[in-house]
Short mmCIF file of C-alpha atoms in Angstrom, two decimals:
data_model
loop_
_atom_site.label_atom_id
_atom_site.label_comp_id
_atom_site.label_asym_id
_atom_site.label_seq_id
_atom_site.Cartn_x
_atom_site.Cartn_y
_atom_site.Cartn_z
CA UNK A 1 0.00 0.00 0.00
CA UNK A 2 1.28 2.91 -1.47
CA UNK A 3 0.10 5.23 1.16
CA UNK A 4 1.19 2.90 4.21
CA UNK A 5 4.71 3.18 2.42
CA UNK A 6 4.86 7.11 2.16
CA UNK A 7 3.46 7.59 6.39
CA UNK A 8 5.50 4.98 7.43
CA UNK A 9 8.86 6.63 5.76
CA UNK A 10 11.15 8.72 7.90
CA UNK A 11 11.64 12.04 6.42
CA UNK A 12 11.70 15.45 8.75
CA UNK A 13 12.73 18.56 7.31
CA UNK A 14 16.31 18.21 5.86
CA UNK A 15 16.67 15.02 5.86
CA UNK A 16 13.67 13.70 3.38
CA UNK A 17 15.75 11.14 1.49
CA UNK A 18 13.68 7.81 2.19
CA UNK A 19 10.50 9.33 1.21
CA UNK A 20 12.48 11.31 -2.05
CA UNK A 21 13.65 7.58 -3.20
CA UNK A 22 10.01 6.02 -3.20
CA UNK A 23 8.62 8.76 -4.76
CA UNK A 24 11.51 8.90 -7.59
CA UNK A 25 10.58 5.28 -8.15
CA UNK A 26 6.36 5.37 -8.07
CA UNK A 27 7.02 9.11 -10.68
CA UNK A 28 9.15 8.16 -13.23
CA UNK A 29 7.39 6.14 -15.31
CA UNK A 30 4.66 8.23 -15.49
CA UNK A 31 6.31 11.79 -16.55
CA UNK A 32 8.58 13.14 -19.58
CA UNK A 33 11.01 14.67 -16.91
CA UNK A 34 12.40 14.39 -13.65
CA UNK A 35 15.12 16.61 -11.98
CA UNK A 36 15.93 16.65 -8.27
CA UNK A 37 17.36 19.94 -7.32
CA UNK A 38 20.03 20.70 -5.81
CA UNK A 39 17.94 21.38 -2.08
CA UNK A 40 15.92 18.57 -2.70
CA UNK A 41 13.34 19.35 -4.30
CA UNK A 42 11.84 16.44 -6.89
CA UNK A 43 10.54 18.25 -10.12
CA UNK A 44 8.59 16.19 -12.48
CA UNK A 45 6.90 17.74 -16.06
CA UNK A 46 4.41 16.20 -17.97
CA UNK A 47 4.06 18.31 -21.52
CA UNK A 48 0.98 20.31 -22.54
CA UNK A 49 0.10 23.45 -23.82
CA UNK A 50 -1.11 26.59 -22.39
CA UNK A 51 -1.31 27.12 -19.05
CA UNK A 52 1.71 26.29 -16.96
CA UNK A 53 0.49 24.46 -13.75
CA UNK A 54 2.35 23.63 -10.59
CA UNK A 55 1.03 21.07 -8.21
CA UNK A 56 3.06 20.89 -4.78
CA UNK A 57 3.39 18.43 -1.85
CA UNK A 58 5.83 18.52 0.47
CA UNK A 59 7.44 15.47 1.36
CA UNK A 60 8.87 16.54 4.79
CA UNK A 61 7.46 15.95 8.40
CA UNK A 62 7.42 17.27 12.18
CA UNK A 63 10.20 15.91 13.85
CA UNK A 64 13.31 16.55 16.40
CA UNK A 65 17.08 16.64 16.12
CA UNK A 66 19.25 15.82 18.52
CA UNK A 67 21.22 18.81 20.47
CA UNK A 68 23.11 17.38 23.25
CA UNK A 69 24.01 15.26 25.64
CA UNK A 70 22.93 14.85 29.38
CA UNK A 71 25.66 13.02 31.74
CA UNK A 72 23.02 10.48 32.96
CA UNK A 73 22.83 9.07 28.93
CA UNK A 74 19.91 10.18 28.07
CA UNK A 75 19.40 12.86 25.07
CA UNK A 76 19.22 16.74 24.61
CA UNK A 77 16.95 17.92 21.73
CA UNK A 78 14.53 20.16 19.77
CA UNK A 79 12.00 20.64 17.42
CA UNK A 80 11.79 20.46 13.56
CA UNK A 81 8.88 21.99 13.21
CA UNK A 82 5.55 22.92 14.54
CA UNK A 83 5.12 20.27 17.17
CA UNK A 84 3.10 21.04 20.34
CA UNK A 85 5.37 20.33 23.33
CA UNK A 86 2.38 19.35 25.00
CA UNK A 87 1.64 16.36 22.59
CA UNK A 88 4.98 15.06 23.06
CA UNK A 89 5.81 13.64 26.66
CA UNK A 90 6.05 9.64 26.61
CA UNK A 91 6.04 9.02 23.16
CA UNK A 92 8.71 6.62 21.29
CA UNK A 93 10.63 7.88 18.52
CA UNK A 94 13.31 6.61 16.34
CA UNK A 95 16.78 8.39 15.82
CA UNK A 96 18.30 8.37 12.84
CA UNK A 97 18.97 5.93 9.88
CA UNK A 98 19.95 3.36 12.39
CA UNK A 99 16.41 3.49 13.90
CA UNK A 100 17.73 3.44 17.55
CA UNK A 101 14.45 3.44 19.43
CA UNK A 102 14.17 6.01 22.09
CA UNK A 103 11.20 7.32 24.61
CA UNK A 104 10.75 11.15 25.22
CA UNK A 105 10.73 11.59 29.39
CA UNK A 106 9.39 14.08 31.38
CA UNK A 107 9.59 14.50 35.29
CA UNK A 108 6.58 12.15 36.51
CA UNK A 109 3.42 13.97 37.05
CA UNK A 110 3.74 13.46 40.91
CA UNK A 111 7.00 14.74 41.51
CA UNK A 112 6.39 17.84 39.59
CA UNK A 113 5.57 21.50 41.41
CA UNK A 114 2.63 23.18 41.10
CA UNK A 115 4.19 25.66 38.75
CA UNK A 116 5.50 22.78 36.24
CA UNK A 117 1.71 21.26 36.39
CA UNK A 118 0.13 24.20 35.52
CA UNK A 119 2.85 25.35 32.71
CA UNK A 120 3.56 23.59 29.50
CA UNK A 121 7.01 21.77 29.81
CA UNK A 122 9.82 23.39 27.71
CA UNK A 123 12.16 20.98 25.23
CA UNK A 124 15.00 22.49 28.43
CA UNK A 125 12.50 20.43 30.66
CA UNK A 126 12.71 16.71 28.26
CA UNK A 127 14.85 14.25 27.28
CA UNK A 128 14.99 11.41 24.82
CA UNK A 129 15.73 8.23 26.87
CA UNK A 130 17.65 5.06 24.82
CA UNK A 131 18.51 3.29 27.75
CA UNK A 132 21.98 4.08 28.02
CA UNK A 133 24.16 4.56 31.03
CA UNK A 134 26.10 7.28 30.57
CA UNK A 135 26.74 10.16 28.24
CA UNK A 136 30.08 8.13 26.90
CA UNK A 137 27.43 5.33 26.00
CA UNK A 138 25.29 7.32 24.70
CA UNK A 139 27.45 8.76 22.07
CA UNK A 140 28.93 5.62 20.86
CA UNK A 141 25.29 5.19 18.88
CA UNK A 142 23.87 8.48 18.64
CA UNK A 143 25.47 11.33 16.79
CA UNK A 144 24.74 15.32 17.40
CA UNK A 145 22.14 16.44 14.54
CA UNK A 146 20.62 13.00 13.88
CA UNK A 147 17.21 13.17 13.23
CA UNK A 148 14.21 11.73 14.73
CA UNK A 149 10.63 11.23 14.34
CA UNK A 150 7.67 9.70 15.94
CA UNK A 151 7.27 6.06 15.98
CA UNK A 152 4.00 5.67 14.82
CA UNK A 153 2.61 2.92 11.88
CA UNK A 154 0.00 3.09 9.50
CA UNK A 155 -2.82 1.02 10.47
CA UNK A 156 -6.85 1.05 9.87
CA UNK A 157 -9.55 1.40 12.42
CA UNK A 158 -12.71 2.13 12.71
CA UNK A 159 -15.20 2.73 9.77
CA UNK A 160 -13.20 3.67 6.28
CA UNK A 161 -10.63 5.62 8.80
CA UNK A 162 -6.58 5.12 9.02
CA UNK A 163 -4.54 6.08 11.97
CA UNK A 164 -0.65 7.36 11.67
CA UNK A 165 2.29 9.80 11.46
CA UNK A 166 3.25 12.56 8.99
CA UNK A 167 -0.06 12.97 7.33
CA UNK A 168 1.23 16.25 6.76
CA UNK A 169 2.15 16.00 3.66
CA UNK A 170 2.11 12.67 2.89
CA UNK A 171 -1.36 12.91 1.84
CA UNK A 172 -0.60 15.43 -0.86
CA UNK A 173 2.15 13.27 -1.47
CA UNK A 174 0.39 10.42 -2.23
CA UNK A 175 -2.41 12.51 -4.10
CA UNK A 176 0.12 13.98 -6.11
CA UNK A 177 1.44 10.29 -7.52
CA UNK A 178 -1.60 9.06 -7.86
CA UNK A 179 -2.63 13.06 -10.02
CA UNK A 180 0.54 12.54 -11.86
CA UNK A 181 -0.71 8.43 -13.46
CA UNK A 182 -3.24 10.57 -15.47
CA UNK A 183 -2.81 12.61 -18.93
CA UNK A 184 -3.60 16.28 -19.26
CA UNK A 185 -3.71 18.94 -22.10
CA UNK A 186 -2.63 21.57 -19.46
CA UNK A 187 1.73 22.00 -18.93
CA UNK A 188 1.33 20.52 -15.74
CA UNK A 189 4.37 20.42 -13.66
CA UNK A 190 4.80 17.75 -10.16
CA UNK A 191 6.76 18.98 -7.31
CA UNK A 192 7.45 17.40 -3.96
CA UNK A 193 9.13 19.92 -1.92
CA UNK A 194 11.27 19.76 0.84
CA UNK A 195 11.21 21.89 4.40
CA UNK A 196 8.43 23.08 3.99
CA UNK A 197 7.68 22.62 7.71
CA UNK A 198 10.07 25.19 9.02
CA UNK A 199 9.24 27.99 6.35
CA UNK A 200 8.86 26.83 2.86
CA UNK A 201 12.33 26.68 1.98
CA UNK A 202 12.06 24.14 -0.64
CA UNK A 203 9.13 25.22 -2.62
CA UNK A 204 10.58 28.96 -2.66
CA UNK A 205 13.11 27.26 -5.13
CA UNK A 206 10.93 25.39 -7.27
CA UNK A 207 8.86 27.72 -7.87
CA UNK A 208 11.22 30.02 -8.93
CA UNK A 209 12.82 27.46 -11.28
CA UNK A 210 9.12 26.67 -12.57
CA UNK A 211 7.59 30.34 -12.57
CA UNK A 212 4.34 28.77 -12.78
CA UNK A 213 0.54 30.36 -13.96
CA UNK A 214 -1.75 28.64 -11.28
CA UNK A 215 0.06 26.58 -8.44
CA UNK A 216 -2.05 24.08 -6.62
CA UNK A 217 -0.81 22.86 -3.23
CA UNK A 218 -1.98 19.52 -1.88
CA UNK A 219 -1.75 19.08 1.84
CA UNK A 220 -3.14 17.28 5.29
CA UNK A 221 -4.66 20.21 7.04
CA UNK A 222 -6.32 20.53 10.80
CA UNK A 223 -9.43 19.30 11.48
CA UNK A 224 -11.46 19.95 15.03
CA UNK A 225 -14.48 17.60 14.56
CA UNK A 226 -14.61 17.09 18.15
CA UNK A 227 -17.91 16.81 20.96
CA UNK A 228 -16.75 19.62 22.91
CA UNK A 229 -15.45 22.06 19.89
CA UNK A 230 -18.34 24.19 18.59
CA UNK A 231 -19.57 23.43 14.99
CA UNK A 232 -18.65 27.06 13.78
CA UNK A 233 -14.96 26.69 14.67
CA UNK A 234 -14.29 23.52 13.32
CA UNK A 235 -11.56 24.21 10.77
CA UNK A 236 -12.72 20.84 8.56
CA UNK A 237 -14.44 17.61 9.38
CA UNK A 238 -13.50 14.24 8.18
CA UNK A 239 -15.65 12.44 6.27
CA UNK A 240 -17.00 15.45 4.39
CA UNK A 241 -14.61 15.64 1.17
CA UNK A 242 -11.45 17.58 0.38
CA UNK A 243 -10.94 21.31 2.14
CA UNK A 244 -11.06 24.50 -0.07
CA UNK A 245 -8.61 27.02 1.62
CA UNK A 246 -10.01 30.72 1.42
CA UNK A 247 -6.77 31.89 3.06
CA UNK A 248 -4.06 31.31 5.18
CA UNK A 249 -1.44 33.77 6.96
CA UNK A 250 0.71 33.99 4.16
CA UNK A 251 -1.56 34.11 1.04
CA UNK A 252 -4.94 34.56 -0.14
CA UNK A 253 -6.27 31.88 -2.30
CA UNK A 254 -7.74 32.73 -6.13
CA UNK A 255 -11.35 33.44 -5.43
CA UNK A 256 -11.76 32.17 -9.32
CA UNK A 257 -9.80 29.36 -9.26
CA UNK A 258 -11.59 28.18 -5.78
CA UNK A 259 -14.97 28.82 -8.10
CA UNK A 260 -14.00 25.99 -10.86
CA UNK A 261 -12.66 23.73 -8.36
CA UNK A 262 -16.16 23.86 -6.57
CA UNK A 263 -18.00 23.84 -9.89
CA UNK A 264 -15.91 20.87 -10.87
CA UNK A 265 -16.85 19.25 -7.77
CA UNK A 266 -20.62 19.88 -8.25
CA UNK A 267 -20.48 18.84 -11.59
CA UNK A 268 -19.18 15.81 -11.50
CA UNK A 269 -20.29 14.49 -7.90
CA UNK A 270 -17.47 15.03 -5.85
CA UNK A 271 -17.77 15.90 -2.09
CA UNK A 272 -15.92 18.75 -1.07
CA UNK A 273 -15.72 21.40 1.91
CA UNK A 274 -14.42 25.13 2.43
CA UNK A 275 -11.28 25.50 4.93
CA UNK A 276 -13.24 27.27 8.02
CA UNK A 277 -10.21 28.48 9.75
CA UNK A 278 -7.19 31.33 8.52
CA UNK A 279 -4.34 30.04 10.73
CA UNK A 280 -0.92 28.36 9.36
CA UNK A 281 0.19 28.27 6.14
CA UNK A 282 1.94 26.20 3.33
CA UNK A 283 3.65 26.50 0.56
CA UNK A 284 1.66 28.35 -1.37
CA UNK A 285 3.15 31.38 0.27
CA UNK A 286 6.46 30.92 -1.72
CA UNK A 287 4.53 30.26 -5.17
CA UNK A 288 2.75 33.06 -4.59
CA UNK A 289 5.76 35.49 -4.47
CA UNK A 290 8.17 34.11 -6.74
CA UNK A 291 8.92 36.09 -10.01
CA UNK A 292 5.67 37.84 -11.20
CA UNK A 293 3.80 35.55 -9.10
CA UNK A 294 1.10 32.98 -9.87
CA UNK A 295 -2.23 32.25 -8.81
CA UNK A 296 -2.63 29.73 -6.18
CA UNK A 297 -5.37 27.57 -4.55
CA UNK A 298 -4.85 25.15 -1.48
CA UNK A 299 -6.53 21.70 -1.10
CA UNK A 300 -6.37 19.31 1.46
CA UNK A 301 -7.14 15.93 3.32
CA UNK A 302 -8.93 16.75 7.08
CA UNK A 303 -6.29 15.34 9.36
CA UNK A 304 -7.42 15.07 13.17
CA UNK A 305 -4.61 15.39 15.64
CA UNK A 306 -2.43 16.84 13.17
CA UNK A 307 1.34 17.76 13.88
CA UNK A 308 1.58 14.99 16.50
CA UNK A 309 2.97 11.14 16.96
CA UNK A 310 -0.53 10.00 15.32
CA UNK A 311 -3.21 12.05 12.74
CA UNK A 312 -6.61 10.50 11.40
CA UNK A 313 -7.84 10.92 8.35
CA UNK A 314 -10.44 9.18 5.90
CA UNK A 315 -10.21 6.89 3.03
CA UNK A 316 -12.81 8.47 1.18
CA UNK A 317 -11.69 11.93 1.57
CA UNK A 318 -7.98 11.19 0.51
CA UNK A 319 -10.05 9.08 -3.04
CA UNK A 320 -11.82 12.71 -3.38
CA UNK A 321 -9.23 15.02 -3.18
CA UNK A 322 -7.36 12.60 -5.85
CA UNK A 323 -10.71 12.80 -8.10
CA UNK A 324 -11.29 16.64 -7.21
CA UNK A 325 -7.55 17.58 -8.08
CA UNK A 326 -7.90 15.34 -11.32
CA UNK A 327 -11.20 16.66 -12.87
CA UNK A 328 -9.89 19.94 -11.81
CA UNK A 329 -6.67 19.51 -14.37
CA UNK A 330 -8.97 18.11 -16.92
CA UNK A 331 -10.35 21.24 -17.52
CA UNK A 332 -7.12 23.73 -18.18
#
């Protein structure tokens, strides 16, 4: 399972290799071109006319690197990323290519002050436990700025739902394979973009070497579908079809271009839903200001617990946003 494969892959920002390789593999049959850049950054091009198109995924995730040292063995670190420190305490990670497997500790909830309780724990306040002894041992398997991420597999539950890590953006990944299997009249270029998580590095270059028309990025976005959250701030809902961004801190989607999409949607069946909330961003705030600029539109998978050790999201809304996106490109 193609999907399973991408989630499962370790790949924070700056160190997206593993997931680079499959994807290099499942593309190239598929395209008339394939470049990797030299930050990353896989561009593919399929040949068309008209309209030059960019759709974007990025392939890297949340994760930590490793900063230090502590005498006792156990690990010093921080944050690739948006994650929540919060979400964080007790979770196992892996570190590094080796995979050493390692367990994020905090000070136990009964030994803590009233003050630490009622605070949220800094990284200055964790560690990353392997079981060693000693800071010696420690460093005989772990090197300083070796990665890590969450370790979390892809697994099914539920009714048509999946459970796992780095569903940002390995749904748009995914989508954007799947996109890319299909044949367009458009000049439709595929790129899979790398750091995006720490400030759209990667797709700042790509666009630039593209200088697309219309850039469409694919990503897993937040949902809040829960009992106690208020149906007016819930930012999507899974189960109800692929999320139309109106904006985002760093752009403001095409009004027109969100139009089609819906009419596209409508015309041919396809659930869909509007983005209800204006927070984060992605990297459709590079495409946006590269060259002359280019108009952009955002759509993406509902993911529940998003930017964590373990997202949800739904079968049927990852198959729409691949039909959606498709039908969409059909048209140019």
């Amino acid at each position: 399972m193609l999907l399973k494969t991408l989630c499962d892959a370790k790949g924070p920002s700056g160190f997206e290799g593993e997931v680079r390789n499959i994807i290099l593999k499942e593309v190239k049959p598929y395209v008339d071109s394939v470049k990797v850049d030299v930050m990353g950054n896989i561009i593919v091009h399929k040949k068309g006319k008209g309209s030059k198109v960019l759709v974007d995924a990025h392939m890297d995730e949340v994760g930590f690197i490793i900063t230090g040292f502590n005498d006792d063995g156990t690990l010093k670190f921080k944050a690739l990323g948006g994650v929540n420190n919060k979400v964080i305490p007790s979770k196992t990670v892996l570190i590094g290519d080796k995979e050493i497997n390692g367990v994020i500790g905090i000070k136990p909830i009964h030994l803590q002050s009233q003050e630490e309780r009622n605070k949220n724990m800094q990284y200055k306040n964790l560690c990353i436990d392997i079981g060693a002894n000693s800071k010696k041992e420690a460093m005989e398997v772990v090197d300083l700025g070796e990665y890590v991420v969450f370790n979390t597999k892809l697994e099914e539950f539920g009714e048509n739902l999946i459970k796992g890590k780095a569903f940002d953006d390995r749904m748009g990944c995914y989508v954007l394979i799947e996109i890319l299997k299909e044949n367009y009249n458009c000049d439709l270029y595929g790129v899979f973009t790398v750091q995006e998580e720490i400030g759209d590095r990667g797709a700042y270059v790509s666009a630039y070497n593209v200088m697309p028309d219309i850039g469409i990025v694919l990503e897993g976005t937040i949902c809040a579908d829960m009992p106690y959250i208020s149906p007016h701030l819930r930012a999507t809902e899974v189960g109800k079809g692929p999320a139309i961004s109106i904006m985002d801190r760093t752009s403001i989607f095409n009004d027109d271009i969100a139009k089609e999409i819906m009419e596209v949607g409508k015309v041919k069946n396809i659930p869909y839903q509007r983005r209800r909330a204006i927070a984060g961003g992605n990297d459709a705030g590079a495409i946006i200001m590269v060259g002359e600029g280019a108009k952009v539109a955002t759509i993406s998978v509902p993911c529940r617990y998003i930017h964590s050790s373990i997202s949800v999201a739904s079968k049927e809304d990852i198959e729409n946003t691949k039909n959606l996106v498709m039908e969409y490109l059909k048209t140019l």
